[in-house]
Short mmCIF file of C-alpha atoms in Angstrom, two decimals:
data_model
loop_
_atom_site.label_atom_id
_atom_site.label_comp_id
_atom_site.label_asym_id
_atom_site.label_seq_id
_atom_site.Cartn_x
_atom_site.Cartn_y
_atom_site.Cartn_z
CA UNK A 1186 0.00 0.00 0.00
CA UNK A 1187 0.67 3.62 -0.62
CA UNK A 1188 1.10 5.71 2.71
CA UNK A 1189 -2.17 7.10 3.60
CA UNK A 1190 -3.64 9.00 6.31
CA UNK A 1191 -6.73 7.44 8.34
CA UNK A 1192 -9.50 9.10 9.85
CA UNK A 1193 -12.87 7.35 11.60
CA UNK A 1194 -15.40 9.72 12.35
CA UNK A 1195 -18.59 9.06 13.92
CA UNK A 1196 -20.81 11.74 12.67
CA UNK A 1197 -22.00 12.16 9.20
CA UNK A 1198 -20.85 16.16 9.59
CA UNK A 1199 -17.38 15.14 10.27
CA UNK A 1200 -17.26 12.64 7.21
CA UNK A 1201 -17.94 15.24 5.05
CA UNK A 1202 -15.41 17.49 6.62
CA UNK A 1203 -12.71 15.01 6.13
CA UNK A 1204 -13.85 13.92 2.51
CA UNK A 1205 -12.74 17.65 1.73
CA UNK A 1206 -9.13 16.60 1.56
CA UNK A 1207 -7.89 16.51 -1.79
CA UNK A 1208 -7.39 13.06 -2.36
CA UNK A 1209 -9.46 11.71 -0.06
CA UNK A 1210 -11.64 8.25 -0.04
CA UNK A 1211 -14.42 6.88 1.66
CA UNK A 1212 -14.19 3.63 3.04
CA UNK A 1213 -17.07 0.98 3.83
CA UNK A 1214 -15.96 -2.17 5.04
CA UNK A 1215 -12.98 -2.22 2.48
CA UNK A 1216 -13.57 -5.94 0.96
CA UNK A 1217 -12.95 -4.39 -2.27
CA UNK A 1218 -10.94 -1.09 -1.42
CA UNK A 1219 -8.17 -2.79 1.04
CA UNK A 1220 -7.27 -5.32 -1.86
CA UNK A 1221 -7.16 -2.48 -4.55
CA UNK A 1222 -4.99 -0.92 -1.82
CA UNK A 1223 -2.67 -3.58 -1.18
CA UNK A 1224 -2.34 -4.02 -5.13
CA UNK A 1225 -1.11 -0.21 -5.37
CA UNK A 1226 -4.23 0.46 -7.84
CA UNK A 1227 -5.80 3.39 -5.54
CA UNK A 1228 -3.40 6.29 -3.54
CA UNK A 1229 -5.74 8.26 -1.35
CA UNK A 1230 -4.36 10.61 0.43
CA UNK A 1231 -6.77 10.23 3.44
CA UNK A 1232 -9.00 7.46 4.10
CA UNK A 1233 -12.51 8.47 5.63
CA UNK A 1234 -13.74 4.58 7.38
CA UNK A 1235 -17.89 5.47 7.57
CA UNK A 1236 -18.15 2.18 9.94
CA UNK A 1237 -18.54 4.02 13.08
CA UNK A 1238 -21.43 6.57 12.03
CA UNK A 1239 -24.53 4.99 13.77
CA UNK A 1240 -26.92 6.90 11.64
CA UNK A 1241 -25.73 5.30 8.23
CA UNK A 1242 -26.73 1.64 9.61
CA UNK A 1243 -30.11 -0.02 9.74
CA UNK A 1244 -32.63 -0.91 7.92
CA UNK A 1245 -36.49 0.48 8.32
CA UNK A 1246 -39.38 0.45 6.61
CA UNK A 1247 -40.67 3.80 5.76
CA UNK A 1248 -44.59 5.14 5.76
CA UNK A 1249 -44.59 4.42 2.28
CA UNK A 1250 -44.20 0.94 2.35
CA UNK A 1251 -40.36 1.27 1.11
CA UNK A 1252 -37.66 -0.34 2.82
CA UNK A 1253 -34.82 2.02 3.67
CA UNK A 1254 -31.13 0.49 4.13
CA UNK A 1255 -28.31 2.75 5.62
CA UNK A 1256 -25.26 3.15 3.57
CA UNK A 1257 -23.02 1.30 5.67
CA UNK A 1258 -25.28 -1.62 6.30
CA UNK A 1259 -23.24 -4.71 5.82
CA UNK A 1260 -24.74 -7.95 3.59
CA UNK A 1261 -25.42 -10.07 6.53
CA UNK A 1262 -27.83 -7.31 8.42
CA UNK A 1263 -29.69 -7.22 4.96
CA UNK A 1264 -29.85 -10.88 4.47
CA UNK A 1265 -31.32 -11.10 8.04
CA UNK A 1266 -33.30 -8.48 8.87
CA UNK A 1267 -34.49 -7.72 4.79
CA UNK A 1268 -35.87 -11.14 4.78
CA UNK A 1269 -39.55 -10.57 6.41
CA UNK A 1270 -39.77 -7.26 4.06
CA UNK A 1271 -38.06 -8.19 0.56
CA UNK A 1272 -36.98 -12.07 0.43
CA UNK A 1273 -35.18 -11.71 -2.84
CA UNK A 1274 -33.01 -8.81 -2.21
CA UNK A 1275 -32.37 -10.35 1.25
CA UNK A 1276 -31.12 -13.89 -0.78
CA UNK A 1277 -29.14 -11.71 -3.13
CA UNK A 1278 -27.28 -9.94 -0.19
CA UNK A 1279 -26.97 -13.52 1.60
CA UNK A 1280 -25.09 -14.92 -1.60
CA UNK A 1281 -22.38 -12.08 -1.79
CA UNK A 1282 -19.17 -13.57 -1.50
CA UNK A 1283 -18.55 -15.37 1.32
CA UNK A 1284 -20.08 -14.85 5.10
CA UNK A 1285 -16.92 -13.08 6.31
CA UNK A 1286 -17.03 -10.49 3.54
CA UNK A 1287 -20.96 -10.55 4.06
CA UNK A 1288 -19.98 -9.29 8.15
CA UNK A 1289 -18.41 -6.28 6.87
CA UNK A 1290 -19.14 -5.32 3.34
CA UNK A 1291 -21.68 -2.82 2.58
CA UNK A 1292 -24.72 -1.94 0.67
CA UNK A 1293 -23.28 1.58 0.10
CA UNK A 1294 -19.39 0.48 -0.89
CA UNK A 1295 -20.84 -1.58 -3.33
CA UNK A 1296 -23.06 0.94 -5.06
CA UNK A 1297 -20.10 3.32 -5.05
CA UNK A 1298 -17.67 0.86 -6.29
CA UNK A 1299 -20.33 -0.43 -9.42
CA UNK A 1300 -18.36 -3.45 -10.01
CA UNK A 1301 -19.70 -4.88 -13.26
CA UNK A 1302 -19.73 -7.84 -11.87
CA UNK A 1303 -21.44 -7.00 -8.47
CA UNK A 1304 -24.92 -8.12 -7.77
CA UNK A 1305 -26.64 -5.16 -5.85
CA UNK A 1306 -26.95 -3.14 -8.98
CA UNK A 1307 -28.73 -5.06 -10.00
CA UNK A 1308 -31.24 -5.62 -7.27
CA UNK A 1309 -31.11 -1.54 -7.23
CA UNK A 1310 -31.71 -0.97 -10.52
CA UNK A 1311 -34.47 -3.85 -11.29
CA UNK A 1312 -36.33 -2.44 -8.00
CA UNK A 1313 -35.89 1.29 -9.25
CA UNK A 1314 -34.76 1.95 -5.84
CA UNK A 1315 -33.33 5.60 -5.21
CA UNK A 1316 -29.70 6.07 -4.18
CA UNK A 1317 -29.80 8.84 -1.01
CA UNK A 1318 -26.33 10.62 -0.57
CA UNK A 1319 -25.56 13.03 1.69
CA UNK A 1320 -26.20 16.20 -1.22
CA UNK A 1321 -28.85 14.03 -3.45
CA UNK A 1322 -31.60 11.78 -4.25
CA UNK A 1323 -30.57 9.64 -7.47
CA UNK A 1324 -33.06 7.27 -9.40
CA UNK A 1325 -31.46 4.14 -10.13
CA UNK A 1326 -31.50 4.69 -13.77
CA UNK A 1327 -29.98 7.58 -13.20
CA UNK A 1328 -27.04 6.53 -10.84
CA UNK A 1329 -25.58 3.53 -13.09
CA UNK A 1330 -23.36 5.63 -15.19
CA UNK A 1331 -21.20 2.48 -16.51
CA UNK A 1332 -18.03 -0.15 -15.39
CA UNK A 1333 -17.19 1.35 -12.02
CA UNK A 1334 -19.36 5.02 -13.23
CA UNK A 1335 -22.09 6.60 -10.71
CA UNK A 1336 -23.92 9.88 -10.26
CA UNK A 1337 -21.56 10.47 -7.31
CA UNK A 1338 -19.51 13.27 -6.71
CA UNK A 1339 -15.69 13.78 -5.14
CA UNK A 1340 -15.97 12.76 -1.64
CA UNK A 1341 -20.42 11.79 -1.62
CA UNK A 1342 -21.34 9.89 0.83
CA UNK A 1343 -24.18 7.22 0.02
CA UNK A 1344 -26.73 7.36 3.54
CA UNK A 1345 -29.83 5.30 2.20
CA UNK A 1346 -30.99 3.05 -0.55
CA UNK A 1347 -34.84 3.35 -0.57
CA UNK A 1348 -36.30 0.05 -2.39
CA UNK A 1349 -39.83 -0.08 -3.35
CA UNK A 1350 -40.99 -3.39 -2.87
CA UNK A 1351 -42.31 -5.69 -5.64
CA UNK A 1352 -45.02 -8.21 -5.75
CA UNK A 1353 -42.78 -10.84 -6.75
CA UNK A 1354 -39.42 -10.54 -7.80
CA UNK A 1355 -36.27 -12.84 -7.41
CA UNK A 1356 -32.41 -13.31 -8.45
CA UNK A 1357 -30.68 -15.44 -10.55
CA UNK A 1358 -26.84 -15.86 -10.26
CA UNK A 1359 -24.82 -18.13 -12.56
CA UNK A 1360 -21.93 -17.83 -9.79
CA UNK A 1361 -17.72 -17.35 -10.86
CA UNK A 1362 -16.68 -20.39 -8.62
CA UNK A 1363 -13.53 -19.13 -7.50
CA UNK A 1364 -14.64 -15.34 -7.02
CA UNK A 1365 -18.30 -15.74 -6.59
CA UNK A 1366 -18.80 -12.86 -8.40
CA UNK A 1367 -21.81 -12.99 -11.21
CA UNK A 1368 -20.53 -14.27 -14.55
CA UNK A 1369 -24.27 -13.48 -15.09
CA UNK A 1370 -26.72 -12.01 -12.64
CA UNK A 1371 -30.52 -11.39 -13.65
CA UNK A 1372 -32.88 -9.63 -11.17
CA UNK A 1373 -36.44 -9.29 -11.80
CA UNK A 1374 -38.94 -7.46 -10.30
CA UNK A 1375 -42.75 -7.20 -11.10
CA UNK A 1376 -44.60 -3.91 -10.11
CA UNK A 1377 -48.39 -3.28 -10.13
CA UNK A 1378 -47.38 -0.94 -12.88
CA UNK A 1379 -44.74 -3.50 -15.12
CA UNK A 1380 -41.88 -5.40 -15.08
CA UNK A 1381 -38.26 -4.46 -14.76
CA UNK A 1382 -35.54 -6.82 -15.39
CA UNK A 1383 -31.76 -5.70 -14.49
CA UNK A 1384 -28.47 -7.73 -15.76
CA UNK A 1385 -25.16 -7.75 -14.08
CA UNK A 1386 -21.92 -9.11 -15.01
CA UNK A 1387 -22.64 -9.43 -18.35
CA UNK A 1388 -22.31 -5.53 -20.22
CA UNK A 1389 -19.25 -4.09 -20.63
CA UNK A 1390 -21.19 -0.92 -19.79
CA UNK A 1391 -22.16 -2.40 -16.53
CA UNK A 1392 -25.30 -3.18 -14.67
CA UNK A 1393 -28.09 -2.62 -17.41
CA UNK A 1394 -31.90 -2.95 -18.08
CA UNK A 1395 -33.44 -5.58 -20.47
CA UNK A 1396 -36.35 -3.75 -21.92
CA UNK A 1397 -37.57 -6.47 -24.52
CA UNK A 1398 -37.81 -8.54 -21.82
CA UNK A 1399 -39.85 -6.24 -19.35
CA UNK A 1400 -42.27 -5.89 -22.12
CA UNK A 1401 -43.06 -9.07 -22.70
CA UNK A 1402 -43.20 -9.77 -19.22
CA UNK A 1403 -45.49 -7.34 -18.66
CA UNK A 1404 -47.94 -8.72 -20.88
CA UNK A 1405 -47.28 -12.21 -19.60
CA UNK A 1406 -45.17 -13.28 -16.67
CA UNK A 1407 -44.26 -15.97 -17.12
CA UNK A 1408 -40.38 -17.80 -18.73
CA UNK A 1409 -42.13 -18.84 -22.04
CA UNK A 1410 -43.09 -15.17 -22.26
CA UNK A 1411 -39.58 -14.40 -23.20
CA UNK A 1412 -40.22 -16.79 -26.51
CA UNK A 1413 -36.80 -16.33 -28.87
CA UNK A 1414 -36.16 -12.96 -27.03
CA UNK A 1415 -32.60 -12.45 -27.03
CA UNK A 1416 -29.48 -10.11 -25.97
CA UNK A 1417 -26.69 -9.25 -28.90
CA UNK A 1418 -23.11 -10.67 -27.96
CA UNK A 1419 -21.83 -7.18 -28.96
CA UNK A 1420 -20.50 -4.77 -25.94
CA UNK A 1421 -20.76 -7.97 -23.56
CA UNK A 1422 -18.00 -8.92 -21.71
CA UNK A 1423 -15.49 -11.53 -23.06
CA UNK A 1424 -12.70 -13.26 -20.36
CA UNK A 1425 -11.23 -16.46 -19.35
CA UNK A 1426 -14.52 -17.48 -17.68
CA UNK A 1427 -17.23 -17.03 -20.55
CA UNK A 1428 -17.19 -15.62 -24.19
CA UNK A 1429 -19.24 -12.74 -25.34
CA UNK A 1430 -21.86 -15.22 -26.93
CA UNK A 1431 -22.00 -17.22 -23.71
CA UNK A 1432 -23.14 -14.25 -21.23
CA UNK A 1433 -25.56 -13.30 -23.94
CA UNK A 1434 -26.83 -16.45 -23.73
CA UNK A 1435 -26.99 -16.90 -19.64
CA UNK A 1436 -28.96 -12.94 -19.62
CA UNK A 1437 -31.67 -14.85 -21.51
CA UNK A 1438 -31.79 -18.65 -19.37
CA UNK A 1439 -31.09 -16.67 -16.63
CA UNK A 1440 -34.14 -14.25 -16.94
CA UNK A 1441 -36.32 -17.09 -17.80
CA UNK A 1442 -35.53 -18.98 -14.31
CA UNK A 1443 -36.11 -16.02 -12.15
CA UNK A 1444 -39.59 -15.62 -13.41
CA UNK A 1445 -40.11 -18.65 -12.73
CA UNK A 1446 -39.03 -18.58 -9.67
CA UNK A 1447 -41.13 -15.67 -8.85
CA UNK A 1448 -43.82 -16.16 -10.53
CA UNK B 172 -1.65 6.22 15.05
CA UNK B 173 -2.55 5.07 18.31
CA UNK B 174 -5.48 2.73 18.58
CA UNK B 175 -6.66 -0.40 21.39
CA UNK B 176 -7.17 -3.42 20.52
CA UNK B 177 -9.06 -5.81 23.34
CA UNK B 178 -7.72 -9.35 21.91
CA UNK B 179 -8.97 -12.29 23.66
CA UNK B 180 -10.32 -10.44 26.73
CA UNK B 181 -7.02 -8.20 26.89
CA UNK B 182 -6.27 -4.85 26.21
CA UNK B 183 -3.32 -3.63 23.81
CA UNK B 184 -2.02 -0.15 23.40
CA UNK B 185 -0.70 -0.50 20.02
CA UNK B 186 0.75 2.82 17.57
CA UNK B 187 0.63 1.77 14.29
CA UNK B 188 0.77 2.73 10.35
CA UNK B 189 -2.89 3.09 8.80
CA UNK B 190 -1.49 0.37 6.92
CA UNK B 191 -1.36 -2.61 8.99
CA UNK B 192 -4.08 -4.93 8.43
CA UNK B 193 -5.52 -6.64 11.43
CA UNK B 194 -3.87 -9.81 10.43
CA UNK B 195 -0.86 -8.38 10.91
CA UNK B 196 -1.16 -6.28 14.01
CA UNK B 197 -1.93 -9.74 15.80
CA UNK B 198 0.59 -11.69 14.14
CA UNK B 199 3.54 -9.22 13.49
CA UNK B 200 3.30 -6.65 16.50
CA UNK B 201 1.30 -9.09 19.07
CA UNK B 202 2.87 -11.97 18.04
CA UNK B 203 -0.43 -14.04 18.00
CA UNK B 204 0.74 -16.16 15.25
CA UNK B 205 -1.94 -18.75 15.79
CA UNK B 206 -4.24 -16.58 12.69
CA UNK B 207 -2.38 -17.59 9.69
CA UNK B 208 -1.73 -15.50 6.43
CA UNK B 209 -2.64 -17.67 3.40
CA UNK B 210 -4.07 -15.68 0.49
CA UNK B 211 -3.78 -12.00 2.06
CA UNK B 212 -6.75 -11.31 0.04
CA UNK B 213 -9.76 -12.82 1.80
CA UNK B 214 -10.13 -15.45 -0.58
CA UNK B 215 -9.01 -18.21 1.74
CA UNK B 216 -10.02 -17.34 5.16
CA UNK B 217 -7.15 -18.85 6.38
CA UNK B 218 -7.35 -15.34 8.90
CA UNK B 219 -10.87 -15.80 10.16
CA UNK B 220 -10.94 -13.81 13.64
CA UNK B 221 -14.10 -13.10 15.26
CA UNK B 222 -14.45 -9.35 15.50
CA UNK B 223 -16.98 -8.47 18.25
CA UNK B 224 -18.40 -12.26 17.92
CA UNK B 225 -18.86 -12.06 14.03
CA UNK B 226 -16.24 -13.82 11.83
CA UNK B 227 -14.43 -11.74 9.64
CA UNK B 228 -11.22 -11.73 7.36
CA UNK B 229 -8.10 -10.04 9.20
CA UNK B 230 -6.64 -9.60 6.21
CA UNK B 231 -9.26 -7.42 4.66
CA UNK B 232 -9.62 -4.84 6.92
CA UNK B 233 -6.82 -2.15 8.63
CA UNK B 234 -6.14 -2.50 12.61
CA UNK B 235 -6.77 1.24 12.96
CA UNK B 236 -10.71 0.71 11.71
CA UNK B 237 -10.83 -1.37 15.05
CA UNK B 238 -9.96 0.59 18.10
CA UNK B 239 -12.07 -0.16 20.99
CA UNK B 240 -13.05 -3.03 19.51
CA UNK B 241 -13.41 -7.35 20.58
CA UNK B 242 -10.95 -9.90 18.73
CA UNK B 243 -11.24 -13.47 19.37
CA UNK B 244 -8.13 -15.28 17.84
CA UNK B 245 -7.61 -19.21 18.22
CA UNK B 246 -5.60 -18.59 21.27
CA UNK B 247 -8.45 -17.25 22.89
CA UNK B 248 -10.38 -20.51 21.72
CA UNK B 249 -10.24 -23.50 24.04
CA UNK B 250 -7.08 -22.08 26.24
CA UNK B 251 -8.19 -23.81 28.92
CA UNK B 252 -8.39 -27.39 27.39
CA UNK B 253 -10.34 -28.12 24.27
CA UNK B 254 -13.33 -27.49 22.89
CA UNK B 255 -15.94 -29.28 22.04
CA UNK B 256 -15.27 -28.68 18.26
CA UNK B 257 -11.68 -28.76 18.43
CA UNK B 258 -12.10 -31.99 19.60
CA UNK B 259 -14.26 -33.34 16.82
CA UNK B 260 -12.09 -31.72 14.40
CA UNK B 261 -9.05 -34.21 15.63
CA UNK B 262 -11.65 -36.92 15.83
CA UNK B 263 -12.73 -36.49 12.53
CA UNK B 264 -9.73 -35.58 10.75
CA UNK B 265 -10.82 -32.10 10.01
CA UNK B 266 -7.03 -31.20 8.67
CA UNK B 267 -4.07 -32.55 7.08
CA UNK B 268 -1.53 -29.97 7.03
CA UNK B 269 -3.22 -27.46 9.39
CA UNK B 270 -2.67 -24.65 8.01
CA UNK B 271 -6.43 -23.33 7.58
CA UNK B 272 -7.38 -24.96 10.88
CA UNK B 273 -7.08 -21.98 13.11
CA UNK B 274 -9.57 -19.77 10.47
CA UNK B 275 -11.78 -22.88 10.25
CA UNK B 276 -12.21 -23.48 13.53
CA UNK B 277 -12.86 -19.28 14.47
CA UNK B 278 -15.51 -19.49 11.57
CA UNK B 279 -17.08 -22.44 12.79
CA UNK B 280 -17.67 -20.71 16.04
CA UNK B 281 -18.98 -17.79 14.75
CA UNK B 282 -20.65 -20.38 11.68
CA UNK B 283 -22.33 -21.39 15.44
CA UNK B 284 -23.88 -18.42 16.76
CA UNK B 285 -25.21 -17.33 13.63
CA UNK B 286 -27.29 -20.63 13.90
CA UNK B 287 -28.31 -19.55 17.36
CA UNK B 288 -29.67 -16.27 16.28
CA UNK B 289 -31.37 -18.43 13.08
CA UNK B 290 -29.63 -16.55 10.37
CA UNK B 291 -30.46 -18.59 7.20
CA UNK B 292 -27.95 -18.98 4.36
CA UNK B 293 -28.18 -19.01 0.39
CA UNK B 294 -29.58 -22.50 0.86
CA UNK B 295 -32.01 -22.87 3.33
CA UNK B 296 -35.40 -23.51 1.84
CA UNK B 297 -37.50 -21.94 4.58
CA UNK B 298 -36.22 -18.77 5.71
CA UNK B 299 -38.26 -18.09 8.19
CA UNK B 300 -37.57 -21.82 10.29
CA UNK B 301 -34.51 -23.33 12.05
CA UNK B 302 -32.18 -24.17 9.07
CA UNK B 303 -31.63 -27.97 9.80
CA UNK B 304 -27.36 -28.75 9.75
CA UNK B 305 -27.48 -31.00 6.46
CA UNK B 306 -23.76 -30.96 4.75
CA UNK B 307 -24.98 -28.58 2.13
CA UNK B 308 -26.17 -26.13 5.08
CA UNK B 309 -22.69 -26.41 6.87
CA UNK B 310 -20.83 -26.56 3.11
CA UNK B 311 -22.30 -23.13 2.69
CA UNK B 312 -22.25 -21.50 5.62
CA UNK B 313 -18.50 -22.42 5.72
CA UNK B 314 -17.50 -21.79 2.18
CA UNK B 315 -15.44 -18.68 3.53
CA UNK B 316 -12.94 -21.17 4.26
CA UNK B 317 -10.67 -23.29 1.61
CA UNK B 318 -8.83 -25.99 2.90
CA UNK B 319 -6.05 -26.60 -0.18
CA UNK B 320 -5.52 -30.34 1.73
CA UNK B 321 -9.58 -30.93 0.97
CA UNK B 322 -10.43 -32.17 4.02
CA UNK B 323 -13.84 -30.46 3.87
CA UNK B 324 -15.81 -34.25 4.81
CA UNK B 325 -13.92 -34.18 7.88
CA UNK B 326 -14.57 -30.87 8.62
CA UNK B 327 -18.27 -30.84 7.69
CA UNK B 328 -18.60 -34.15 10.37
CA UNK B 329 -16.84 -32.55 12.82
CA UNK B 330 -18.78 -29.50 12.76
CA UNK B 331 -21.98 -31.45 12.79
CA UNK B 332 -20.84 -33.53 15.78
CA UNK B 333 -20.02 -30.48 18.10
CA UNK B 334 -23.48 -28.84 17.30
CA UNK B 335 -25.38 -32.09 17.70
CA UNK B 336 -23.32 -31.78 21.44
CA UNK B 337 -24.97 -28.18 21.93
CA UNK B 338 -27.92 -28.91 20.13
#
């Protein structure tokens, strides 16, 4: 690692104060940051740790019937206590990496990180949840701005992620073995008012929506719906584990089992 | 920067680098060399500690995020004789080389109190009931942990056994 100074505040107000640094980064529970760390691919001059500000943890239900999560609410909170509220998001967040990682990463250091390959984008996205940070409220289809891209400013804090809950709506993961990471993740969620369907680890533009699918879905929602519906190899991402062609293929088996398995 | 750490019931005043990662404060500047170092990346979990009773990966996150806080290391794990579970792991043949033993056994603790407090896990059918301990339920919950000699039946059976005891 680079040298680095280290600061934990434990109020939002002094966060922000020491995010003004030049050079300075927030840190969640660092399961991605401390690797890119160690690997010399990130020099902050300061790191700002937002694991001791009470008021970014939790997870509520608000009066209108959405369920709020605090930026630095790790995996394992959601997977327990989202579970009663929104089963699929809280199976998603209980089939992030492994449970150690799940005890300290965070819903918020994901979202700010946008791995391409990480799967809350694409429960956030597929919900059309809204990304709260301490100076905005983003829609999701706003906030995805592409591989490791957001809406967020230099030194914006995430607080909240505000999920309206579906009538049905579940995850599909075709898991990396070694990484766990998606190779392909499909979430899909069915509102009173449609269906949205949201792919991970697929697009080299990142987490992204499947619109020919949410129509047909939301004429019928069910997998044969789908019919000979398909995603174009181009722009999808092409590595060691799976060809272009292949993850085109997995959007579209993928999508068909979670209606399935919400329907 | 100065920071205390309260590892296996006692308190250290340590001054360290932001740098050093929890795995190494214990092993390098308390000389608790019982958490081992295997992938430095927390892909293994060879450095499974229980922070504040929750496992986590030493390796992936900085001593200085932890002042004030609870460690639990193997040496604070059956110091006064055995365990329950270290004794089914030697009963079972839950190692060959030993080298992830130390991070298995910490998870498997905190693998354990999760299962008190009913946390369910990718798969558990019913989320809502008492998972039941099948050897997909415990391959799961413990898949934080590689073991490069694949001794993972032992494991699994010794895990079972020492559960069934506190069951």
């Amino acid at each position: 690692m680079y040298n680095f100074d280290f600061a934990r505040p434990d109020t939002l107000q002094d966060a922000q104060a020491a995010l003004r640094a030049d050079d300075a980064q927030a840190l969640g529970g660092g399961q991605t940051l401390i690797p890119t760390l160690k690997q010399r691919l990130a020099a902050p001059a300061i790191l700002v740790s937002l694991t001791a500000i009470p008021e970014l943890k939790g997870i509520c239900l608000a009066d209108d019937g959405r369920l709020c999560i605090g930026g630095a609410t790790t995996h394992a909170t959601v997977a327990r206590e989202a579970a009663a509220h929104y089963p699929a998001l809280a199976q998603l967040a209980g089939n992030i990496g492994d449970p150690a990682v799940r005890n300290r990463g965070t819903i918020g250091g994901s979202l700010a990180n946008n791995d391409p390959s990480a799967c809350y984008p694409a429960a956030v996205l597929a919900s059309g949840a809204t990304v709260i940070t301490d100076r905005q409220e983003v829609a999701a289809d706003d906030y995805f701005q592409g591989m490791f891209a957001t809406a967020l400013g230099e030194g914006e804090i995430i607080t909240e992620v505000r999920f309206p809950v579906p009538q049905a709506a579940n995850y599909q993961k075709f898991v990396q073995p070694a990484s766990r990471f998606a190779l392909v993740g499909v979430f899909v969620a069915r509102f009173a008012h449609g269906v949205r369907v949201a792919v991970t680890g697929a697009s080299e533009g990142g987490v992204f929506r499947w619109h020919k699918a949410e129509a047909a879905l939301g004429d019928d929602f069910r997998a044969e719906a789908l019919g000979d519906l398909a995603v174009e190899a181009d722009g999808m991402i092409g590595d060691l584990h799976g060809t272009p062609e292949y993850r085109a293929h997995l959007v579209r088996v993928l999508t068909g089992r979670a209606v399935t398995a919400a329907a | 920067m100065n920071i205390t750490l309260r590892v296996n019931g006692e308190s250290h005043d340590l001054d360290l680098d932001p740098r050093v990662s929890l795995l190494d404060a214990l092993r390098h500047h308390l000389h608790l060399t019982g958490t081992k170092k295997g992938c430095d990346h927390g892909q293994c979990g060879a450095c499974t500690v229980l922070l504040n009773g929750r496992r986590i990966n030493a390796c992936l996150t900085l001593a200085c995020m932890h002042d004030g806080d609870d460690i639990t290391t193997i040496e604070g794990i059956g110091a006064d004789g055995l365990t329950p579970l270290q004794q089914a792991f030697i009963e079972h043949d839950g190692f060959q080389c030993g080298y992830c033993t130390p991070g298995q056994i910490c998870s498997a603790v905190g693998m354990a109190e999760e299962l008190r407090q009913g946390w369910p896990s990718h798969v558990t059918d019913d989320l809502t009931a008492d998972p039941e301990l099948t050897r997909d339920e415990i391959a799961e919950r413990m898949s934080g942990n590689l073991c490069r000699c694949s001794c993972y039946p032992g494991i699994v059976n010794a895990i079972r056994q020492s559960l069934g005891e506190q069951a």
